[in-house]
Each structure stands twice: as C-alpha cells, then as structure tokens.
Amino acid sequence: MTYQNLISEVKENILYITINREKALNALNRDTLKELAQVIQFAGDTAEVKGVILTGAGDKAFVAGADIKEFSDYDASQGEQLARDGQAAVFNAIENSPKPFIAAINGFALGGGLELAMACHIRVAADQAKLGLPEVTLGLIPGYGGTQRLTQLVGKGKAIEMIITAGMITATEAEKIGLVNYVVPQGDLISKAEEILSLVKLRAPLAVARAIRSVIASLNETDGYEVEIESFGKCFDTADFQEGTTAFLEKRKAVFSGK
Ligand code: DAK
C-alpha cells in the first residue's frame, strides 16, 4: 500500500514505518493519523510481519506533536471526539496490536509524538533526542493517552512534573526514569531496534501476541491475572507450543509457524 505521509515497507519480517513530513517536523495531521490507522491494521493482519519499527523522517524529529495548524480552531466537542477517535484508531490500536511495535525516536518527540512513542511496546532513542509533553503551553492537556501512559511508565510524581512544567528532557534523562529502554548514537538507532526484533522473530508469534496482551491488561483491565490465565491456557492449543516443546526435547531449534 502507498501513502502520502508515510513510507512503509516490509523487509525480513519487519514492517518499517517512517512518518514522512520532515518539513513540519513530522507533525501528526489528520491525514497522517488516518494513514497510521491503516498501516497499524495492516501490521496486525499480515502474518509476514513479526514486528514493527516506527520512526520519523530526517534526523531532527521523531514527531513534534499534533499539527498545531489543524487543531487551533477546534471547540470542546470536536476536541473530545477527535481525541476519542484518534486514541482508538491509532494509539490504543498500537498498544493492543498483536505485533510488537518499537518506536525509534530519532529526534524531538513532543506532545502527540511522545504519546505515539509511549503507545509503542518498546522505545529506543537517539542520543540527541528530546522528549516532552508541552500541551499546557498551548492551553491543552495531552489528549492521546499521555497522562495515562506517562504515569504508567515513570510514576505519578515525574509524570505530573513533566506535564505541568512542559519541560523537555534529554534521551539520557528519559532512560534514567524508564521512559525509554535504550539510548544509542543516532546512526545505531534502527540497528538497535532490529537487534531487539531479531530475538522476537525467533519466538512463537502467538505466544508473543498473548504475552503483550497480558502485560497490557495489567494496566487497563480490572483483572489482568485472569487475562494472563486465559491467554496461558490458549497457548496449549497452538502448533507453536507443540513445536517449541518438541524442539526442546529433540535438542534442536524451534521453527514456529505462528499457528
Ligand atoms: N505542528 C505543526 N507544525 C510544526 C509543529 C507542530 N506540532 N512543530 C513544528 N512545526 C513546523 C514549524 O511550524 C516550522 O514550519 P515552517 O515555519 O518552517 O513552515 C517547521 O516545523 C520547523 O519548526 P521550527 O522552525 O519551529 O524548528 P525549531 O528547530 O526552531 O524548533 C521545535 C523545533 C520542535 C522546538 C519547535 O518546532 C516546536 O516547539 N514545535 C512545537 C512543539 C509542540 O508544541 N508540539 C505540539 C504539542 S501539543 C488533539 C489530541 C492531541 C493533541 C492535540 C489535539 N485532539 C484530539 C484534537 C496534541 C497536541 C500536541 O501534540
């Protein structure tokens, strides 16, 4: 599928998505959000895709937020509706995807951009990246899940400090507080994400999907333990489980079919 605001390609079971509005620092306008919703759906539906790397074009910005030019004249009901739609189709869709998403944060990740990175399952940042939620400078609060996911990742105190001061932090500070998993030199960003996915690609795809779902349930659902128990049980009915245990007993490497 071709897009106007994204570059996407599948190579060796990895879907690479690049948000491609470099002149506007990859700000998320409505069209980009629509295309993101489509490519996220494609990732979930396509067996060939075993993991996703999401990044921004150029070396200045991952995503510098929602496109300020577009939402400057919204009223309360438009704002609420768009936040509801966007959260469901893009941000929650990434978090709930059966495929692991890695945000490769190549520069500024601000506002909706940091929210996008936080919806991903893993974050790797380039050493010159800057991260923040500056919404209160515009008279807003984060509207794409930022108040929830930042709190989950770094705890209440740091989350409130970052949101109400609108301060930007460096990649190194972000790693220290658990907001990103790794900080690497810019040139190593994609290869670090590929290195993580190279391990995931060897694992049983259905088990990977259920593990993600169970971890996410600990944050969003009333009884995450129950989700884990059900997901665990379902693993026993898969060909991957048969293959994994048989391969162990036969002292060979498992070859998973994702079935
Ligand atoms: N939107 C639109 N254009 C942007 C942009 C953005 N968020 N960020 C940068 N640009 C554009 C600039 O306007 C400029 O375009 P031209 O003037 O060249 O046409 C170009 O990108 C380069 O930016 P700068 O010239 O400003 O570059 P600098 O190096 O000087 O500064 C910067 C880089 C990242 C510090 C600066 O660009 C900046 O502060 N950008 C804005 C950051 C920000 O406040 N982002 C928005 C956060 S609020 C909603 C749900 C969620 C949200 C909103 C609504 N609904 C459901 C309705 C979320 C809101 C946010 O994300």
XYZ file of N, CA and C and ligand atoms in Angstrom:
838
model
N 0.845 -1.198 0.000
C 0.000 0.000 0.000
C 0.887 1.257 0.000
N 0.493 2.278 -0.788
C 1.307 3.501 -0.764
C 0.567 4.609 -0.002
N 1.346 5.461 0.603
C 0.795 6.510 1.457
C 1.383 7.861 1.040
N 0.674 8.924 1.394
C 1.158 10.285 1.110
C 2.115 10.784 2.202
N 1.867 10.358 3.439
C 2.605 10.926 4.585
C 3.460 9.911 5.328
N 3.452 8.692 4.812
C 4.242 7.628 5.450
C 5.059 6.926 4.393
N 6.200 6.371 4.805
C 6.899 5.401 3.959
C 6.778 4.082 4.710
N 6.337 3.044 4.020
C 6.252 1.765 4.727
C 6.762 0.659 3.833
N 7.527 -0.249 4.414
C 7.968 -1.422 3.661
C 8.250 -2.573 4.618
N 8.020 -3.780 4.113
C 8.305 -4.972 4.911
C 9.607 -5.582 4.392
N 10.543 -5.777 5.332
C 11.814 -6.422 4.965
C 12.145 -7.431 6.055
N 12.395 -8.641 5.649
C 12.764 -9.700 6.596
C 11.853 -9.714 7.816
N 10.559 -9.746 7.545
C 9.514 -9.868 8.577
C 9.360 -8.652 9.488
N 10.050 -7.547 9.150
C 9.863 -6.313 9.927
C 9.156 -5.284 9.050
N 8.101 -4.688 9.601
C 7.444 -3.570 8.910
C 8.093 -2.273 9.394
N 8.702 -1.555 8.451
C 9.318 -0.265 8.772
C 8.326 0.837 8.399
N 7.970 1.673 9.366
C 7.071 2.799 9.082
C 7.825 4.090 9.400
N 7.907 4.971 8.403
C 8.549 6.267 8.629
C 7.513 7.363 8.409
N 7.286 8.192 9.411
C 6.390 9.334 9.241
C 7.158 10.382 8.448
N 6.576 10.766 7.308
C 7.380 11.461 6.299
C 6.851 12.874 6.020
N 6.910 13.732 7.039
C 6.556 15.155 6.863
C 7.700 15.978 7.474
N 8.865 15.744 6.922
C 10.069 16.274 7.562
C 10.023 17.793 7.733
N 9.437 18.509 6.730
C 9.423 19.981 6.795
C 8.590 20.485 7.964
N 7.562 19.720 8.364
C 6.739 20.102 9.524
C 7.154 19.292 10.749
N 8.403 18.865 10.763
C 8.938 18.034 11.851
C 8.030 16.832 12.142
N 7.467 16.288 11.070
C 6.652 15.065 11.132
C 5.418 15.209 12.021
N 4.933 16.446 12.159
C 3.735 16.682 12.982
C 2.565 15.852 12.452
N 1.749 15.394 13.381
C 0.641 14.495 13.033
C -0.580 15.292 12.610
N -0.812 15.379 11.295
C -2.078 15.973 10.844
C -3.102 14.842 10.663
N -4.336 15.245 10.334
C -5.414 14.250 10.227
C -5.085 13.152 9.217
N -4.535 13.542 8.048
C -4.255 12.552 7.009
C -3.201 11.541 7.481
N -2.209 12.054 8.190
C -1.171 11.139 8.684
C -1.770 10.163 9.696
N -2.653 10.675 10.565
C -3.282 9.780 11.548
C -4.126 8.715 10.846
N -4.838 9.126 9.776
C -5.647 8.148 9.017
C -4.751 7.060 8.420
N -3.636 7.498 7.838
C -2.733 6.521 7.223
C -2.093 5.620 8.282
N -1.786 6.217 9.429
C -1.220 5.389 10.505
C -2.227 4.311 10.915
N -3.509 4.703 11.026
C -4.532 3.715 11.405
C -4.537 2.551 10.412
N -4.391 2.875 9.110
C -4.408 1.815 8.090
C -3.181 0.893 8.199
N -2.025 1.498 8.402
C -0.808 0.674 8.399
C -0.722 -0.163 9.682
N -1.292 0.338 10.766
C -1.326 -0.439 12.026
C -2.212 -1.672 11.836
N -3.344 -1.450 11.166
C -4.256 -2.566 10.868
C -3.551 -3.600 9.987
N -2.832 -3.102 8.970
C -2.082 -3.991 8.075
C -1.080 -4.835 8.875
N -0.381 -4.201 9.807
C 0.615 -4.939 10.613
C -0.058 -6.077 11.367
N -1.203 -5.779 11.966
C -1.904 -6.797 12.746
C -2.405 -7.949 11.890
N -2.821 -7.629 10.654
C -3.460 -8.639 9.787
C -2.473 -9.456 8.972
N -1.218 -9.061 8.916
C -0.272 -9.669 7.969
C 0.693 -10.612 8.693
N 0.560 -11.905 8.383
C 1.357 -12.904 9.107
C 2.857 -12.694 8.900
N 3.220 -12.195 7.702
C 4.643 -11.986 7.403
C 5.291 -10.984 8.374
N 4.481 -10.076 8.905
C 5.033 -9.034 9.798
C 5.159 -9.582 11.216
N 6.394 -9.631 11.695
C 6.604 -10.144 13.062
C 6.982 -9.042 14.038
N 7.168 -7.850 13.539
C 7.478 -6.720 14.410
C 7.496 -5.453 13.578
N 7.376 -4.319 14.256
C 7.255 -3.038 13.553
C 8.250 -2.050 14.154
N 8.915 -1.309 13.268
C 9.778 -0.206 13.724
C 9.175 1.086 13.196
N 8.855 1.988 14.117
C 8.200 3.255 13.762
C 9.174 4.396 14.041
N 9.410 5.216 13.015
C 10.352 6.322 13.200
C 9.886 7.545 12.417
N 10.657 8.641 12.514
C 10.322 9.858 11.775
C 11.376 10.135 10.721
N 10.979 10.822 9.642
C 11.927 11.131 8.571
C 12.928 12.198 9.039
N 14.159 12.085 8.545
C 15.187 13.076 8.879
C 15.824 12.781 10.229
N 16.748 13.705 10.630
C 17.397 13.436 11.913
C 17.052 14.474 12.972
N 16.002 15.277 12.708
C 15.659 16.320 13.691
C 14.492 15.906 14.579
N 13.488 15.268 13.988
C 12.288 14.975 14.775
C 11.781 13.558 14.535
N 11.350 12.944 15.613
C 10.502 11.749 15.514
C 9.129 12.275 15.102
N 8.466 12.980 16.000
C 7.209 13.669 15.702
C 7.111 14.832 16.692
N 6.987 16.083 16.155
C 6.951 17.263 17.048
C 5.526 17.580 17.507
N 4.688 16.569 17.578
C 3.348 16.762 18.146
C 2.242 16.667 17.122
N 1.030 16.872 17.610
C -0.100 17.001 16.687
C 0.111 18.288 15.900
N -0.481 18.351 14.692
C -0.277 19.519 13.830
C -1.061 20.716 14.378
N -0.327 21.663 14.940
C -0.956 22.791 15.648
C -1.836 23.602 14.699
N -1.418 23.642 13.408
C -2.210 24.436 12.439
C -3.626 23.873 12.299
N -3.775 22.591 12.495
C -5.085 21.970 12.265
C -6.054 22.096 13.426
N -5.539 22.059 14.670
C -6.493 21.998 15.772
C -6.704 23.337 16.474
N -6.106 24.414 15.906
C -6.158 25.696 16.609
C -7.573 26.270 16.735
N -8.520 25.828 15.868
C -9.872 26.390 15.976
C -10.917 25.358 16.411
N -10.490 24.252 16.995
C -11.464 23.255 17.451
C -12.227 23.755 18.667
N -13.478 23.287 18.826
C -14.206 23.561 20.067
C -14.197 22.292 20.931
N -14.897 22.382 22.088
C -14.804 21.294 23.070
C -15.284 19.958 22.499
N -16.408 19.976 21.771
C -16.922 18.682 21.323
C -16.058 18.107 20.202
N -15.529 18.965 19.329
C -14.621 18.463 18.283
C -13.370 17.859 18.931
N -12.843 18.584 19.926
C -11.631 18.120 20.610
C -11.852 16.760 21.235
N -12.992 16.613 21.934
C -13.263 15.333 22.613
C -13.444 14.217 21.589
N -14.205 14.497 20.532
C -14.472 13.450 19.537
C -13.185 13.010 18.852
N -12.353 13.993 18.484
C -11.124 13.635 17.784
C -10.156 12.888 18.688
N -10.146 13.253 19.962
C -9.285 12.522 20.903
C -9.778 11.084 21.029
N -11.103 10.920 21.109
C -11.679 9.569 21.230
C -11.332 8.729 19.988
N -11.577 9.294 18.788
C -11.323 8.547 17.549
C -9.834 8.230 17.389
N -9.018 9.255 17.630
C -7.571 9.072 17.435
C -7.007 8.055 18.410
N -7.464 8.119 19.644
C -6.952 7.155 20.638
C -7.290 5.744 20.210
N -8.533 5.542 19.733
C -8.954 4.182 19.375
C -8.207 3.683 18.137
N -8.165 4.511 17.082
C -7.683 4.022 15.788
C -6.163 3.959 15.691
N -5.482 4.780 16.483
C -4.012 4.814 16.349
C -3.320 4.390 17.652
N -3.554 5.137 18.712
C -2.726 4.948 19.906
C -3.073 3.634 20.622
N -4.365 3.400 20.894
C -4.744 2.114 21.505
C -4.527 0.965 20.535
N -4.711 1.245 19.237
C -4.522 0.181 18.235
C -3.068 -0.299 18.233
N -2.123 0.610 18.427
C -0.715 0.182 18.521
C -0.531 -0.645 19.795
N -0.998 -0.088 20.912
C -0.775 -0.783 22.195
C -1.398 -2.180 22.184
N -2.576 -2.302 21.544
C -3.290 -3.586 21.542
C -2.924 -4.462 20.355
N -1.979 -4.022 19.537
C -1.613 -4.827 18.367
C -0.967 -6.136 18.815
N -1.238 -7.218 18.078
C -0.556 -8.478 18.391
C 0.922 -8.455 17.979
N 1.316 -7.427 17.199
C 2.711 -7.342 16.749
C 3.451 -6.327 17.623
N 4.686 -6.661 18.037
C 5.432 -5.705 18.853
C 5.861 -4.478 18.051
N 5.572 -3.304 18.579
C 5.965 -2.035 17.954
C 7.141 -1.449 18.732
N 8.190 -1.058 18.008
C 9.304 -0.337 18.628
C 9.331 1.072 18.055
N 9.313 2.067 18.937
C 9.487 3.450 18.493
C 10.986 3.725 18.441
N 11.476 4.116 17.274
C 12.879 4.513 17.130
C 12.873 6.043 17.110
N 13.184 6.631 18.274
C 12.985 8.074 18.476
C 14.233 8.817 18.002
N 14.140 9.377 16.794
C 15.320 9.929 16.119
C 15.515 11.422 16.355
N 14.687 12.041 17.192
C 14.821 13.487 17.451
C 13.684 13.908 18.366
N 13.173 15.144 18.176
C 12.095 15.624 19.042
C 10.911 14.638 19.067
N 10.488 14.267 20.271
C 9.234 13.506 20.453
C 8.423 14.332 21.440
N 7.530 15.148 20.886
C 6.814 16.126 21.712
C 5.306 15.914 21.598
N 4.599 16.180 22.673
C 3.143 16.116 22.643
C 2.657 14.791 22.062
N 1.804 14.905 21.017
C 1.284 13.698 20.364
C 2.396 12.775 19.861
N 3.583 13.317 19.616
C 4.714 12.492 19.176
C 5.219 11.598 20.294
N 5.333 12.179 21.497
C 5.745 11.339 22.629
C 4.620 10.359 22.972
N 3.376 10.813 22.811
C 2.253 9.899 23.076
C 2.287 8.705 22.118
N 2.665 8.975 20.872
C 2.776 7.896 19.884
C 3.885 6.916 20.302
N 5.024 7.474 20.713
C 6.142 6.615 21.147
C 5.746 5.805 22.379
N 4.983 6.444 23.277
C 4.597 5.730 24.507
C 3.567 4.643 24.237
N 2.789 4.771 23.144
C 1.832 3.710 22.804
C 2.577 2.465 22.292
N 3.801 2.659 21.781
C 4.592 1.515 21.305
C 5.029 0.663 22.502
N 5.409 -0.580 22.221
C 5.727 -1.501 23.315
C 7.134 -1.285 23.864
N 8.019 -0.794 22.998
C 9.425 -0.575 23.383
C 9.869 0.726 22.735
N 10.755 1.468 23.423
C 11.275 2.725 22.870
C 12.813 2.713 22.887
N 13.378 3.045 21.733
C 14.826 3.244 21.645
C 15.020 4.687 21.182
N 15.917 5.421 21.846
C 16.091 6.837 21.492
C 17.510 7.118 21.023
N 17.624 8.003 20.044
C 18.941 8.508 19.637
C 19.431 9.470 20.719
N 20.758 9.554 20.859
C 21.283 10.325 21.999
C 20.958 11.817 21.930
N 20.610 12.338 20.741
C 20.277 13.773 20.685
C 18.774 14.028 20.774
N 17.986 12.980 21.007
C 16.517 13.152 21.054
C 16.101 13.954 22.290
N 14.995 14.688 22.139
C 14.420 15.429 23.273
C 12.955 15.027 23.383
N 12.509 14.835 24.616
C 11.161 14.325 24.826
C 10.390 15.231 25.784
N 9.101 15.411 25.507
C 8.297 16.225 26.425
C 6.838 16.264 26.023
N 6.020 16.722 26.953
C 4.587 16.914 26.695
C 4.274 18.397 26.927
N 4.433 19.228 25.882
C 4.290 20.682 26.074
C 2.854 21.202 25.937
N 1.851 20.319 26.009
C 0.464 20.745 25.737
C 0.017 21.941 26.568
N 0.443 21.987 27.861
C -0.057 23.106 28.694
C 0.443 24.467 28.200
N 1.497 24.474 27.377
C 1.933 25.757 26.798
C 0.920 26.258 25.770
N 0.063 25.338 25.287
C -0.962 25.701 24.296
C -2.346 25.779 24.937
N -2.401 25.677 26.254
C -3.701 25.706 26.932
C -4.441 24.390 26.851
N -3.706 23.296 26.607
C -4.311 21.962 26.485
C -3.696 21.021 27.504
N -4.226 19.816 27.557
C -3.513 18.732 28.232
C -3.283 17.640 27.188
N -2.413 16.680 27.466
C -2.233 15.596 26.498
C -3.572 14.924 26.208
N -3.849 14.646 24.924
C -5.165 14.127 24.532
C -5.126 12.781 23.858
N -3.927 12.250 23.680
C -3.808 10.932 23.054
C -3.192 9.929 24.030
N -3.683 9.946 25.261
C -3.273 8.926 26.237
C -2.056 9.292 27.063
N -1.511 10.499 26.866
C -0.246 10.862 27.511
C -0.300 10.899 29.028
N -1.417 11.372 29.595
C -1.457 11.452 31.072
C -1.437 10.044 31.668
N -2.004 9.076 30.947
C -2.077 7.711 31.474
C -0.763 6.964 31.238
N -0.295 7.005 29.988
C 0.884 6.170 29.676
C 2.157 6.731 30.308
N 2.278 8.057 30.398
C 3.490 8.580 31.042
C 3.499 8.166 32.518
N 2.333 8.230 33.160
C 2.246 7.837 34.576
C 2.592 6.356 34.739
N 2.089 5.530 33.821
C 2.405 4.096 33.906
C 3.907 3.846 33.762
N 4.549 4.631 32.884
C 5.964 4.368 32.594
C 6.906 4.946 33.643
N 6.593 6.162 34.139
C 7.592 6.827 35.008
C 7.074 7.110 36.413
N 5.796 6.819 36.684
C 5.232 7.092 38.014
C 4.603 8.482 38.084
N 3.771 8.656 39.108
C 2.934 9.855 39.217
C 3.746 11.151 39.354
N 4.760 11.125 40.231
C 5.493 12.361 40.520
C 6.179 12.934 39.296
N 6.946 12.082 38.600
C 7.675 12.551 37.404
C 6.689 12.939 36.303
N 5.597 12.140 36.176
C 4.625 12.427 35.106
C 4.010 13.804 35.335
N 3.581 14.075 36.544
C 2.958 15.378 36.805
C 3.979 16.493 36.580
N 5.202 16.279 37.044
C 6.224 17.320 36.844
C 6.425 17.609 35.356
N 6.591 16.543 34.563
C 6.836 16.757 33.122
C 5.655 17.445 32.452
N 4.440 17.036 32.825
C 3.254 17.575 32.132
C 2.983 19.021 32.550
N 3.073 19.328 33.845
C 2.669 20.694 34.236
C 3.786 21.729 34.057
N 5.042 21.259 33.950
C 6.103 22.226 33.622
C 6.294 22.347 32.120
N 5.815 21.335 31.369
C 6.009 21.284 29.920
C 7.495 21.202 29.559
N 8.319 20.762 30.505
C 9.761 20.713 30.252
C 10.144 19.581 29.315
N 11.210 19.830 28.534
C 11.734 18.754 27.675
C 12.866 18.068 28.409
N 12.984 16.764 28.247
C 14.112 16.063 28.845
C 14.966 15.416 27.749
N 16.223 15.146 28.119
C 17.126 14.514 27.146
C 16.860 13.010 27.106
N 17.410 12.374 26.085
C 17.254 10.915 25.965
C 17.871 10.213 27.175
N 18.994 10.719 27.643
C 19.654 10.090 28.790
C 18.786 10.187 30.044
N 18.180 11.375 30.252
C 17.258 11.506 31.397
C 16.066 10.574 31.232
N 15.581 10.462 29.988
C 14.419 9.603 29.724
C 14.740 8.139 30.040
N 15.969 7.743 29.728
C 16.361 6.354 30.037
C 16.424 6.147 31.550
N 16.933 7.190 32.244
C 17.075 7.086 33.707
C 15.726 6.891 34.402
N 14.674 7.518 33.879
C 13.370 7.409 34.542
C 12.490 6.297 33.939
N 13.039 5.551 33.010
C 12.287 4.409 32.457
C 11.361 4.767 31.306
N 11.539 5.968 30.758
C 10.668 6.367 29.646
C 11.133 5.749 28.326
N 12.437 5.518 28.186
C 12.920 4.776 27.007
C 13.752 3.588 27.486
N 13.785 2.539 26.652
C 14.518 1.329 27.042
C 16.022 1.483 26.823
N 16.395 2.133 25.708
C 17.815 2.279 25.372
C 18.073 3.647 24.743
N 19.295 4.149 24.954
C 19.770 5.339 24.226
C 21.003 4.911 23.441
N 21.017 5.249 22.162
C 22.144 4.848 21.310
C 22.516 6.025 20.408
N 23.730 6.000 19.812
C 24.051 7.044 18.838
C 23.050 7.002 17.678
N 22.753 8.180 17.119
C 21.750 8.288 16.030
C 21.939 7.204 14.953
N 23.184 6.992 14.550
C 23.469 6.051 13.461
C 23.158 4.602 13.822
N 23.024 4.316 15.097
C 22.769 2.926 15.522
C 21.302 2.695 15.873
N 20.465 3.717 15.650
C 19.090 3.656 16.160
C 18.304 2.485 15.572
N 18.289 2.409 14.240
C 17.474 1.370 13.606
C 18.086 -0.007 13.866
N 19.414 -0.076 13.841
C 20.017 -1.402 14.072
C 19.766 -1.890 15.492
N 19.675 -0.968 16.466
C 19.345 -1.412 17.835
C 17.923 -1.979 17.881
N 16.987 -1.297 17.198
C 15.608 -1.796 17.162
C 15.564 -3.149 16.442
N 16.350 -3.273 15.356
C 16.380 -4.553 14.627
C 16.964 -5.668 15.497
N 17.972 -5.288 16.285
C 18.590 -6.305 17.163
C 17.541 -6.869 18.142
N 16.708 -5.978 18.699
C 15.665 -6.447 19.630
C 14.689 -7.361 18.881
N 14.267 -6.913 17.682
C 13.284 -7.716 16.935
C 13.895 -9.012 16.415
N 15.223 -9.044 16.237
C 15.835 -10.289 15.753
C 15.638 -11.400 16.786
N 15.569 -11.046 18.048
C 15.263 -12.052 19.081
C 13.780 -12.414 19.056
N 12.925 -11.373 18.974
C 11.471 -11.616 18.976
C 11.086 -12.516 17.801
N 11.750 -12.294 16.633
C 11.399 -13.050 15.425
C 11.629 -14.552 15.591
N 12.517 -14.922 16.509
C 12.793 -16.347 16.732
C 11.737 -17.004 17.611
N 10.905 -16.187 18.250
C 9.973 -16.721 19.258
C 8.622 -17.061 18.634
N 7.787 -17.770 19.392
C 6.478 -18.196 18.894
C 5.547 -16.985 18.770
N 5.104 -16.661 17.526
C 4.329 -15.424 17.325
C 3.061 -15.324 18.161
N 2.332 -16.432 18.295
C 1.079 -16.340 19.068
C 1.379 -16.124 20.550
N 2.437 -16.743 21.026
C 2.822 -16.539 22.426
C 3.277 -15.087 22.639
N 3.998 -14.535 21.656
C 4.422 -13.126 21.745
C 3.186 -12.226 21.851
N 2.192 -12.481 20.982
C 0.974 -11.651 20.982
C 0.247 -11.752 22.320
N 0.168 -12.971 22.838
C -0.579 -13.147 24.100
C 0.192 -12.557 25.279
N 1.500 -12.626 25.215
C 2.303 -12.023 26.291
C 2.081 -10.511 26.321
N 2.087 -9.878 25.122
C 1.850 -8.428 25.071
C 0.472 -8.122 25.653
N -0.526 -8.880 25.215
C -1.902 -8.622 25.670
C -2.017 -8.757 27.189
N -1.328 -9.741 27.747
C -1.417 -9.953 29.195
C -0.729 -8.825 29.957
N 0.424 -8.383 29.455
C 1.113 -7.274 30.141
C 0.249 -6.006 30.081
N -0.308 -5.724 28.900
C -1.133 -4.518 28.760
C -2.373 -4.605 29.663
N -2.893 -5.823 29.835
C -4.085 -5.995 30.686
C -3.794 -5.573 32.123
N -2.538 -5.693 32.548
C -2.199 -5.297 33.928
C -2.430 -3.804 34.123
N -2.422 -3.052 33.021
C -2.558 -1.597 33.131
C -3.990 -1.135 32.914
N -4.725 -1.847 32.073
C -6.003 -1.313 31.604
C -7.228 -2.077 32.065
N -7.093 -3.307 32.454
C -8.280 -4.100 32.731
C -8.360 -4.402 34.211
N -9.573 -4.722 34.673
C -9.727 -4.908 36.114
C -9.001 -6.148 36.593
N -9.013 -7.222 35.789
C -8.341 -8.424 36.262
C -7.337 -8.949 35.245
N -6.162 -8.346 35.250
C -5.100 -8.763 34.339
C -4.667 -10.194 34.604
N -4.763 -10.647 35.853
C -4.381 -12.037 36.158
C -5.268 -13.007 35.377
N -6.572 -12.677 35.271
C -7.499 -13.537 34.554
C -7.135 -13.578 33.055
N -6.775 -12.400 32.492
C -6.360 -12.352 31.080
C -5.134 -13.238 30.887
N -4.192 -13.166 31.832
C -2.990 -13.991 31.718
C -3.357 -15.474 31.767
N -4.221 -15.846 32.690
C -4.601 -17.271 32.829
C -5.234 -17.774 31.532
N -6.177 -17.000 30.976
C -6.841 -17.423 29.727
C -5.843 -17.508 28.583
N -4.991 -16.479 28.474
C -4.015 -16.451 27.377
C -3.046 -17.618 27.505
N -2.625 -17.883 28.741
C -1.709 -19.002 29.004
C -2.349 -20.307 28.543
N -3.606 -20.517 28.942
C -4.322 -21.742 28.568
C -4.381 -21.900 27.061
N -4.686 -20.793 26.351
C -4.845 -20.884 24.889
C -3.538 -21.281 24.194
N -2.423 -20.951 24.794
C -1.131 -21.304 24.178
C -1.016 -22.819 23.974
N -1.639 -23.603 24.871
C -1.500 -25.062 24.788
C -2.155 -25.650 23.546
N -3.088 -24.908 22.960
C -3.783 -25.392 21.762
C -3.078 -24.996 20.475
N -1.875 -24.474 20.544
C -1.236 -23.978 19.327
C -0.182 -24.966 18.804
N -0.003 -24.920 17.484
C 1.068 -25.714 16.870
C 2.427 -25.213 17.372
N 2.511 -23.917 17.658
C 3.777 -23.363 18.153
C 4.184 -24.002 19.485
N 3.211 -24.258 20.338
C 3.511 -24.903 21.618
C 4.050 -26.313 21.371
N 3.381 -27.048 20.466
C 3.857 -28.401 20.132
C 5.291 -28.348 19.616
N 5.518 -27.391 18.698
C 6.834 -27.263 18.075
C 7.888 -26.868 19.117
N 7.558 -25.909 19.965
C 8.531 -25.420 20.957
C 8.943 -26.518 21.911
N 7.974 -27.269 22.424
C 8.309 -28.319 23.395
C 8.997 -29.499 22.701
N 8.505 -29.851 21.490
C 9.130 -30.967 20.756
C 10.586 -30.629 20.421
N 10.798 -29.399 19.944
C 12.170 -28.989 19.579
C 13.088 -29.061 20.793
N 12.573 -28.639 21.949
C 13.409 -28.708 23.156
C 13.790 -30.161 23.435
N 12.783 -31.034 23.392
C 13.037 -32.440 23.735
C 13.941 -33.109 22.698
N 13.835 -32.648 21.446
C 14.685 -33.224 20.389
C 16.022 -32.498 20.265
N 16.265 -31.564 21.174
C 17.529 -30.804 21.214
C 17.828 -30.122 19.884
N 16.824 -29.458 19.323
C 17.015 -28.667 18.099
C 16.334 -27.324 18.279
N 16.593 -26.397 17.341
C 15.958 -25.070 17.400
C 14.517 -25.165 16.895
N 13.623 -24.481 17.565
C 12.217 -24.494 17.136
C 12.043 -23.661 15.868
N 11.160 -24.141 14.989
C 10.780 -23.367 13.803
C 9.273 -23.124 13.916
N 8.891 -21.892 14.239
C 7.488 -21.613 14.542
C 6.708 -21.246 13.285
N 5.447 -21.691 13.238
C 4.584 -21.370 12.090
C 3.611 -20.252 12.410
N 3.518 -19.851 13.679
C 2.540 -18.816 14.050
C 1.124 -19.360 14.024
N 0.987 -20.681 14.241
C -0.372 -21.271 14.223
C -0.641 -21.988 15.522
N 2.589 21.371 14.254
C 2.725 21.996 13.046
N 3.908 22.424 12.574
C 5.002 22.234 13.340
C 4.936 21.595 14.605
C 3.647 21.138 15.058
N 3.479 20.487 16.211
N 6.182 21.570 15.130
C 6.992 22.155 14.237
N 6.294 22.553 13.154
C 6.788 23.241 11.948
C 7.102 24.701 12.239
O 5.924 25.476 12.172
C 8.089 25.009 11.125
O 7.360 25.188 9.926
P 7.665 26.465 8.948
O 7.505 27.653 9.805
O 9.091 26.209 8.500
O 6.653 26.310 7.869
C 8.864 23.699 10.969
O 8.042 22.683 11.556
C 10.202 23.701 11.696
O 9.970 24.055 13.039
P 10.778 25.230 13.789
O 11.219 26.265 12.820
O 9.948 25.650 14.958
O 12.066 24.442 14.278
P 12.981 24.762 15.550
O 14.198 23.924 15.399
O 13.162 26.231 15.716
O 12.143 24.241 16.813
C 10.749 22.694 17.996
C 11.873 22.877 16.940
C 10.326 21.223 17.991
C 11.283 23.065 19.395
C 9.565 23.642 17.638
O 9.211 23.398 16.265
C 8.346 23.435 18.474
O 8.266 23.882 19.623
N 7.333 22.786 17.875
C 6.031 22.638 18.511
C 6.077 21.599 19.600
C 4.703 21.464 20.192
O 4.224 22.332 20.929
N 4.040 20.446 19.730
C 2.586 20.292 19.989
C 2.388 19.695 21.336
S 0.683 19.672 21.684
C -5.868 16.537 19.938
C -5.161 15.498 20.517
C -3.844 15.679 20.840
C -3.241 16.890 20.638
C -3.961 17.916 20.077
C -5.261 17.760 19.723
N -7.238 16.381 19.564
C -7.815 15.069 19.638
C -7.972 17.404 18.965
C -1.853 17.006 20.939
C -1.290 18.187 20.992
C 0.145 18.296 20.948
O 0.880 17.484 20.429
